[in-house]
Amino acid sequence: MTNSFALALHGGAGTISPQSMTVEKEQEYRAALGEALAVGYAVLQQGGSALDAVELAVRSLEDCPLFNAGRGAVFTHEGHHEMDAAIMDGRSRAAGAVTGVRAVQNPIRAARLVMEKTEHVLLGYPGADALARQHGLPTQPVEYFFTQQRYDQLQEALAEGRMRLDHSQALETEAPLMEPAAFPNEDPKKKMGTVGAVALDVHGNLAAATSTGGMTNKQYSRIGDSPIIGAGTFADNRTCAISCTGHGEFFLRAVVAHDISCLMEYRGLSLAEACRIVVHDKLAPVGGEGGLVAVDAAGNVALPFNSEGMYRASQTSADATPFVAIYR
């Protein structure tokens, strides 16, 4: 057992500037980030597990309609919600994930359920919802996930034709590695909504958790990087814990979370240097906008992003005060 512990979390990345937000709205975001940080930090401070800390921190963000996860999930093209989540335990690299869930109040709880109660790693809709109900996880009617802001975003996307019916054929015949234009449903510079958390506990264990509502106006049950182990979520006690946020197609192709771990394990790089190489040298040049939160086995924290802003917060056992930020 050590005396060191650390927690970092994010609430999404993208074109986020002081000019695009009112003072009141910024205060709401900062308060929500601070609340989620306090919830997870309290677990670590009391000697609890990193796994519990990241789950509770993410649940707090899922319950807040400000973020694109859980209650604040965006609308699909069909007008419903398809939520994804993943969680990973750095002790054994056990992991669980769900994709496309529609009724579970906290998708991150369903992801942990997959990890601890099944022999699988990733379950999709409708099976993931059925498993959650079978084990008594809280579910909600569609009205719970409705927010006017998200509905207005869908109407704007539909009106601007960012997902066209005549594009369905092109999607079906497109090459496996599709250009970003094959996903016109969302301007990645505007909305990259995902929430996530990473932690190191006093027992020396790492954990990561990520949850998202996906892309506004998405079709064809599109799945991004968040529920994919190694792409948007990863944890290994030997190296680090990572939770990503950004344009998921790029993070999937780059296997971002695992790549950072590999740079640390095989090249001996520090957490900060490994994150810098992947986020700024690999992702940015090809248009992979976004960021991530990370913590290593020594309790070092990294919060890199190549977008204009990223909702983020962190605190370690050595910190006197929590760190909460939005802009560069």
PDB file of N, CA, C and O in Angstrom, residues 41-92:
ATOM      1  N   TYR A  41     -12.826  11.436  -5.663  1.00  0.00           N
ATOM      2  CA  TYR A  41     -11.683  11.684  -4.782  1.00  0.00           C
ATOM      3  C   TYR A  41     -11.958  11.195  -3.368  1.00  0.00           C
ATOM      4  O   TYR A  41     -11.057  10.666  -2.693  1.00  0.00           O
ATOM      5  N   ALA A  42     -13.204  11.351  -2.916  1.00  0.00           N
ATOM      6  CA  ALA A  42     -13.566  10.897  -1.571  1.00  0.00           C
ATOM      7  C   ALA A  42     -13.355   9.391  -1.424  1.00  0.00           C
ATOM      8  O   ALA A  42     -12.915   8.907  -0.375  1.00  0.00           O
ATOM      9  N   VAL A  43     -13.657   8.645  -2.493  1.00  0.00           N
ATOM     10  CA  VAL A  43     -13.444   7.191  -2.474  1.00  0.00           C
ATOM     11  C   VAL A  43     -11.965   6.880  -2.286  1.00  0.00           C
ATOM     12  O   VAL A  43     -11.575   6.048  -1.447  1.00  0.00           O
ATOM     13  N   LEU A  44     -11.117   7.535  -3.037  1.00  0.00           N
ATOM     14  CA  LEU A  44      -9.678   7.291  -2.966  1.00  0.00           C
ATOM     15  C   LEU A  44      -9.100   7.741  -1.625  1.00  0.00           C
ATOM     16  O   LEU A  44      -8.240   7.072  -1.057  1.00  0.00           O
ATOM     17  N   GLN A  45      -9.568   8.857  -1.135  1.00  0.00           N
ATOM     18  CA  GLN A  45      -9.081   9.409   0.125  1.00  0.00           C
ATOM     19  C   GLN A  45      -9.381   8.483   1.301  1.00  0.00           C
ATOM     20  O   GLN A  45      -8.621   8.421   2.277  1.00  0.00           O
ATOM     21  N   GLN A  46     -10.466   7.725   1.186  1.00  0.00           N
ATOM     22  CA  GLN A  46     -10.853   6.791   2.240  1.00  0.00           C
ATOM     23  C   GLN A  46     -10.258   5.395   2.036  1.00  0.00           C
ATOM     24  O   GLN A  46     -10.639   4.449   2.725  1.00  0.00           O
ATOM     25  N   GLY A  47      -9.354   5.276   1.067  1.00  0.00           N
ATOM     26  CA  GLY A  47      -8.712   3.992   0.819  1.00  0.00           C
ATOM     27  C   GLY A  47      -9.479   3.074  -0.100  1.00  0.00           C
ATOM     28  O   GLY A  47      -9.178   1.888  -0.207  1.00  0.00           O
ATOM     29  N   GLY A  48     -10.495   3.595  -0.776  1.00  0.00           N
ATOM     30  CA  GLY A  48     -11.294   2.794  -1.691  1.00  0.00           C
ATOM     31  C   GLY A  48     -10.564   2.493  -2.981  1.00  0.00           C
ATOM     32  O   GLY A  48      -9.451   2.969  -3.227  1.00  0.00           O
ATOM     33  N   SER A  49     -11.209   1.716  -3.833  1.00  0.00           N
ATOM     34  CA  SER A  49     -10.571   1.256  -5.058  1.00  0.00           C
ATOM     35  C   SER A  49     -10.669   2.273  -6.182  1.00  0.00           C
ATOM     36  O   SER A  49     -11.624   3.054  -6.266  1.00  0.00           O
ATOM     37  N   ALA A  50      -9.687   2.214  -7.073  1.00  0.00           N
ATOM     38  CA  ALA A  50      -9.708   3.061  -8.262  1.00  0.00           C
ATOM     39  C   ALA A  50     -10.931   2.749  -9.112  1.00  0.00           C
ATOM     40  O   ALA A  50     -11.534   3.642  -9.714  1.00  0.00           O
ATOM     41  N   LEU A  51     -11.313   1.479  -9.147  1.00  0.00           N
ATOM     42  CA  LEU A  51     -12.469   1.057  -9.936  1.00  0.00           C
ATOM     43  C   LEU A  51     -13.744   1.741  -9.441  1.00  0.00           C
ATOM     44  O   LEU A  51     -14.545   2.246 -10.234  1.00  0.00           O
ATOM     45  N   ASP A  52     -13.938   1.763  -8.127  1.00  0.00           N
ATOM     46  CA  ASP A  52     -15.112   2.437  -7.569  1.00  0.00           C
ATOM     47  C   ASP A  52     -15.060   3.936  -7.825  1.00  0.00           C
ATOM     48  O   ASP A  52     -16.083   4.572  -8.115  1.00  0.00           O
ATOM     49  N   ALA A  53     -13.863   4.504  -7.713  1.00  0.00           N
ATOM     50  CA  ALA A  53     -13.712   5.951  -7.889  1.00  0.00           C
ATOM     51  C   ALA A  53     -14.089   6.390  -9.294  1.00  0.00           C
ATOM     52  O   ALA A  53     -14.827   7.367  -9.470  1.00  0.00           O
ATOM     53  N   VAL A  54     -13.591   5.672 -10.315  1.00  0.00           N
ATOM     54  CA  VAL A  54     -13.907   6.091 -11.694  1.00  0.00           C
ATOM     55  C   VAL A  54     -15.367   5.839 -12.025  1.00  0.00           C
ATOM     56  O   VAL A  54     -15.991   6.630 -12.744  1.00  0.00           O
ATOM     57  N   GLU A  55     -15.930   4.753 -11.496  1.00  0.00           N
ATOM     58  CA  GLU A  55     -17.345   4.500 -11.773  1.00  0.00           C
ATOM     59  C   GLU A  55     -18.217   5.598 -11.191  1.00  0.00           C
ATOM     60  O   GLU A  55     -19.115   6.124 -11.865  1.00  0.00           O
ATOM     61  N   LEU A  56     -17.968   5.958  -9.933  1.00  0.00           N
ATOM     62  CA  LEU A  56     -18.803   6.966  -9.283  1.00  0.00           C
ATOM     63  C   LEU A  56     -18.620   8.346  -9.910  1.00  0.00           C
ATOM     64  O   LEU A  56     -19.582   9.113 -10.031  1.00  0.00           O
ATOM     65  N   ALA A  57     -17.390   8.658 -10.309  1.00  0.00           N
ATOM     66  CA  ALA A  57     -17.145   9.947 -10.961  1.00  0.00           C
ATOM     67  C   ALA A  57     -17.907  10.024 -12.284  1.00  0.00           C
ATOM     68  O   ALA A  57     -18.545  11.041 -12.603  1.00  0.00           O
ATOM     69  N   VAL A  58     -17.853   8.954 -13.053  1.00  0.00           N
ATOM     70  CA  VAL A  58     -18.550   8.934 -14.338  1.00  0.00           C
ATOM     71  C   VAL A  58     -20.060   8.930 -14.140  1.00  0.00           C
ATOM     72  O   VAL A  58     -20.799   9.589 -14.878  1.00  0.00           O
ATOM     73  N   ARG A  59     -20.534   8.210 -13.149  1.00  0.00           N
ATOM     74  CA  ARG A  59     -21.972   8.230 -12.864  1.00  0.00           C
ATOM     75  C   ARG A  59     -22.447   9.647 -12.560  1.00  0.00           C
ATOM     76  O   ARG A  59     -23.547  10.057 -12.974  1.00  0.00           O
ATOM     77  N   SER A  60     -21.652  10.397 -11.836  1.00  0.00           N
ATOM     78  CA  SER A  60     -22.013  11.775 -11.522  1.00  0.00           C
ATOM     79  C   SER A  60     -22.148  12.603 -12.797  1.00  0.00           C
ATOM     80  O   SER A  60     -23.093  13.395 -12.947  1.00  0.00           O
ATOM     81  N   LEU A  61     -21.241  12.403 -13.744  1.00  0.00           N
ATOM     82  CA  LEU A  61     -21.299  13.123 -15.017  1.00  0.00           C
ATOM     83  C   LEU A  61     -22.445  12.627 -15.883  1.00  0.00           C
ATOM     84  O   LEU A  61     -23.073  13.415 -16.610  1.00  0.00           O
ATOM     85  N   GLU A  62     -22.735  11.332 -15.818  1.00  0.00           N
ATOM     86  CA  GLU A  62     -23.875  10.782 -16.570  1.00  0.00           C
ATOM     87  C   GLU A  62     -25.198  11.347 -16.073  1.00  0.00           C
ATOM     88  O   GLU A  62     -26.154  11.478 -16.855  1.00  0.00           O
ATOM     89  N   ASP A  63     -25.282  11.657 -14.807  1.00  0.00           N
ATOM     90  CA  ASP A  63     -26.520  12.174 -14.231  1.00  0.00           C
ATOM     91  C   ASP A  63     -26.720  13.665 -14.495  1.00  0.00           C
ATOM     92  O   ASP A  63     -27.793  14.209 -14.208  1.00  0.00           O
ATOM     93  N   CYS A  64     -25.687  14.311 -15.041  1.00  0.00           N
ATOM     94  CA  CYS A  64     -25.750  15.746 -15.311  1.00  0.00           C
ATOM     95  C   CYS A  64     -26.108  15.979 -16.778  1.00  0.00           C
ATOM     96  O   CYS A  64     -25.391  15.533 -17.671  1.00  0.00           O
ATOM     97  N   PRO A  65     -27.190  16.689 -17.070  1.00  0.00           N
ATOM     98  CA  PRO A  65     -27.613  16.890 -18.462  1.00  0.00           C
ATOM     99  C   PRO A  65     -26.681  17.772 -19.282  1.00  0.00           C
ATOM    100  O   PRO A  65     -26.861  17.898 -20.496  1.00  0.00           O
ATOM    101  N   LEU A  66     -25.676  18.376 -18.659  1.00  0.00           N
ATOM    102  CA  LEU A  66     -24.738  19.217 -19.390  1.00  0.00           C
ATOM    103  C   LEU A  66     -23.833  18.414 -20.322  1.00  0.00           C
ATOM    104  O   LEU A  66     -23.337  18.940 -21.325  1.00  0.00           O
ATOM    105  N   PHE A  67     -23.611  17.144 -19.988  1.00  0.00           N
ATOM    106  CA  PHE A  67     -22.638  16.343 -20.718  1.00  0.00           C
ATOM    107  C   PHE A  67     -23.328  15.288 -21.585  1.00  0.00           C
ATOM    108  O   PHE A  67     -24.394  14.771 -21.249  1.00  0.00           O
ATOM    109  N   ASN A  68     -22.671  14.946 -22.684  1.00  0.00           N
ATOM    110  CA  ASN A  68     -23.217  13.979 -23.633  1.00  0.00           C
ATOM    111  C   ASN A  68     -22.945  12.554 -23.158  1.00  0.00           C
ATOM    112  O   ASN A  68     -22.101  11.837 -23.708  1.00  0.00           O
ATOM    113  N   ALA A  69     -23.670  12.159 -22.161  1.00  0.00           N
ATOM    114  CA  ALA A  69     -23.587  10.807 -21.594  1.00  0.00           C
ATOM    115  C   ALA A  69     -24.755  10.650 -20.640  1.00  0.00           C
ATOM    116  O   ALA A  69     -25.149  11.604 -19.971  1.00  0.00           O
ATOM    117  N   GLY A  70     -25.338   9.459 -20.578  1.00  0.00           N
ATOM    118  CA  GLY A  70     -26.449   9.261 -19.664  1.00  0.00           C
ATOM    119  C   GLY A  70     -27.587  10.228 -19.929  1.00  0.00           C
ATOM    120  O   GLY A  70     -28.083  10.342 -21.046  1.00  0.00           O
ATOM    121  N   ARG A  71     -27.964  10.993 -18.910  1.00  0.00           N
ATOM    122  CA  ARG A  71     -29.124  11.867 -19.008  1.00  0.00           C
ATOM    123  C   ARG A  71     -28.987  12.926 -20.107  1.00  0.00           C
ATOM    124  O   ARG A  71     -29.978  13.356 -20.685  1.00  0.00           O
ATOM    125  N   GLY A  72     -27.765  13.350 -20.402  1.00  0.00           N
ATOM    126  CA  GLY A  72     -27.546  14.381 -21.408  1.00  0.00           C
ATOM    127  C   GLY A  72     -27.195  13.847 -22.782  1.00  0.00           C
ATOM    128  O   GLY A  72     -26.712  14.607 -23.633  1.00  0.00           O
ATOM    129  N   ALA A  73     -27.439  12.556 -23.030  1.00  0.00           N
ATOM    130  CA  ALA A  73     -27.062  11.938 -24.305  1.00  0.00           C
ATOM    131  C   ALA A  73     -27.760  12.606 -25.488  1.00  0.00           C
ATOM    132  O   ALA A  73     -28.923  12.995 -25.400  1.00  0.00           O
ATOM    133  N   VAL A  74     -27.037  12.710 -26.603  1.00  0.00           N
ATOM    134  CA  VAL A  74     -27.585  13.335 -27.806  1.00  0.00           C
ATOM    135  C   VAL A  74     -28.553  12.393 -28.515  1.00  0.00           C
ATOM    136  O   VAL A  74     -28.610  11.200 -28.223  1.00  0.00           O
ATOM    137  N   PHE A  75     -29.293  12.939 -29.470  1.00  0.00           N
ATOM    138  CA  PHE A  75     -30.267  12.168 -30.239  1.00  0.00           C
ATOM    139  C   PHE A  75     -29.631  11.561 -31.490  1.00  0.00           C
ATOM    140  O   PHE A  75     -28.786  12.179 -32.134  1.00  0.00           O
ATOM    141  N   THR A  76     -30.089  10.370 -31.838  1.00  0.00           N
ATOM    142  CA  THR A  76     -29.698   9.752 -33.100  1.00  0.00           C
ATOM    143  C   THR A  76     -30.594  10.292 -34.217  1.00  0.00           C
ATOM    144  O   THR A  76     -31.532  11.040 -33.966  1.00  0.00           O
ATOM    145  N   HIS A  77     -30.330   9.890 -35.428  1.00  0.00           N
ATOM    146  CA  HIS A  77     -31.129  10.311 -36.573  1.00  0.00           C
ATOM    147  C   HIS A  77     -32.597   9.901 -36.408  1.00  0.00           C
ATOM    148  O   HIS A  77     -33.500  10.618 -36.830  1.00  0.00           O
ATOM    149  N   GLU A  78     -32.830   8.751 -35.774  1.00  0.00           N
ATOM    150  CA  GLU A  78     -34.184   8.251 -35.571  1.00  0.00           C
ATOM    151  C   GLU A  78     -34.884   8.908 -34.387  1.00  0.00           C
ATOM    152  O   GLU A  78     -36.060   8.641 -34.121  1.00  0.00           O
ATOM    153  N   GLY A  79     -34.167   9.733 -33.641  1.00  0.00           N
ATOM    154  CA  GLY A  79     -34.784  10.446 -32.542  1.00  0.00           C
ATOM    155  C   GLY A  79     -34.743   9.740 -31.208  1.00  0.00           C
ATOM    156  O   GLY A  79     -35.514  10.085 -30.305  1.00  0.00           O
ATOM    157  N   HIS A  80     -33.884   8.751 -31.051  1.00  0.00           N
ATOM    158  CA  HIS A  80     -33.733   8.132 -29.733  1.00  0.00           C
ATOM    159  C   HIS A  80     -32.279   8.272 -29.271  1.00  0.00           C
ATOM    160  O   HIS A  80     -31.519   9.063 -29.830  1.00  0.00           O
ATOM    161  N   HIS A  81     -31.912   7.528 -28.247  1.00  0.00           N
ATOM    162  CA  HIS A  81     -30.570   7.634 -27.689  1.00  0.00           C
ATOM    163  C   HIS A  81     -29.880   6.273 -27.735  1.00  0.00           C
ATOM    164  O   HIS A  81     -30.492   5.246 -27.423  1.00  0.00           O
ATOM    165  N   GLU A  82     -28.623   6.259 -28.130  1.00  0.00           N
ATOM    166  CA  GLU A  82     -27.803   5.048 -28.125  1.00  0.00           C
ATOM    167  C   GLU A  82     -26.526   5.370 -27.361  1.00  0.00           C
ATOM    168  O   GLU A  82     -25.680   6.117 -27.842  1.00  0.00           O
ATOM    169  N   MET A  83     -26.415   4.804 -26.165  1.00  0.00           N
ATOM    170  CA  MET A  83     -25.306   5.163 -25.276  1.00  0.00           C
ATOM    171  C   MET A  83     -24.285   4.037 -25.162  1.00  0.00           C
ATOM    172  O   MET A  83     -24.635   2.864 -25.153  1.00  0.00           O
ATOM    173  N   ASP A  84     -23.021   4.432 -25.071  1.00  0.00           N
ATOM    174  CA  ASP A  84     -21.909   3.489 -24.968  1.00  0.00           C
ATOM    175  C   ASP A  84     -21.120   3.769 -23.695  1.00  0.00           C
ATOM    176  O   ASP A  84     -21.043   4.920 -23.244  1.00  0.00           O
ATOM    177  N   ALA A  85     -20.492   2.729 -23.145  1.00  0.00           N
ATOM    178  CA  ALA A  85     -19.651   2.917 -21.968  1.00  0.00           C
ATOM    179  C   ALA A  85     -18.673   1.760 -21.835  1.00  0.00           C
ATOM    180  O   ALA A  85     -18.928   0.659 -22.331  1.00  0.00           O
ATOM    181  N   ALA A  86     -17.563   2.021 -21.166  1.00  0.00           N
ATOM    182  CA  ALA A  86     -16.566   0.979 -20.908  1.00  0.00           C
ATOM    183  C   ALA A  86     -15.865   1.257 -19.591  1.00  0.00           C
ATOM    184  O   ALA A  86     -15.725   2.413 -19.176  1.00  0.00           O
ATOM    185  N   ILE A  87     -15.409   0.181 -18.957  1.00  0.00           N
ATOM    186  CA  ILE A  87     -14.645   0.290 -17.718  1.00  0.00           C
ATOM    187  C   ILE A  87     -13.566  -0.785 -17.719  1.00  0.00           C
ATOM    188  O   ILE A  87     -13.776  -1.875 -18.268  1.00  0.00           O
ATOM    189  N   MET A  88     -12.410  -0.471 -17.146  1.00  0.00           N
ATOM    190  CA  MET A  88     -11.303  -1.429 -17.158  1.00  0.00           C
ATOM    191  C   MET A  88     -10.533  -1.367 -15.842  1.00  0.00           C
ATOM    192  O   MET A  88     -10.264  -0.295 -15.305  1.00  0.00           O
ATOM    193  N   ASP A  89     -10.168  -2.544 -15.354  1.00  0.00           N
ATOM    194  CA  ASP A  89      -9.446  -2.718 -14.098  1.00  0.00           C
ATOM    195  C   ASP A  89      -7.984  -3.003 -14.407  1.00  0.00           C
ATOM    196  O   ASP A  89      -7.660  -4.018 -15.026  1.00  0.00           O
ATOM    197  N   GLY A  90      -7.094  -2.112 -13.977  1.00  0.00           N
ATOM    198  CA  GLY A  90      -5.676  -2.263 -14.278  1.00  0.00           C
ATOM    199  C   GLY A  90      -4.996  -3.419 -13.590  1.00  0.00           C
ATOM    200  O   GLY A  90      -3.906  -3.841 -14.004  1.00  0.00           O
ATOM    201  N   ARG A  91      -5.607  -3.969 -12.557  1.00  0.00           N
ATOM    202  CA  ARG A  91      -4.988  -5.093 -11.842  1.00  0.00           C
ATOM    203  C   ARG A  91      -4.880  -6.321 -12.726  1.00  0.00           C
ATOM    204  O   ARG A  91      -3.830  -6.982 -12.763  1.00  0.00           O
ATOM    205  N   SER A  92      -5.938  -6.649 -13.413  1.00  0.00           N
ATOM    206  CA  SER A  92      -5.992  -7.876 -14.208  1.00  0.00           C
ATOM    207  C   SER A  92      -6.285  -7.607 -15.674  1.00  0.00           C
ATOM    208  O   SER A  92      -6.332  -8.530 -16.476  1.00  0.00           O
TER     209      SER A  92
END
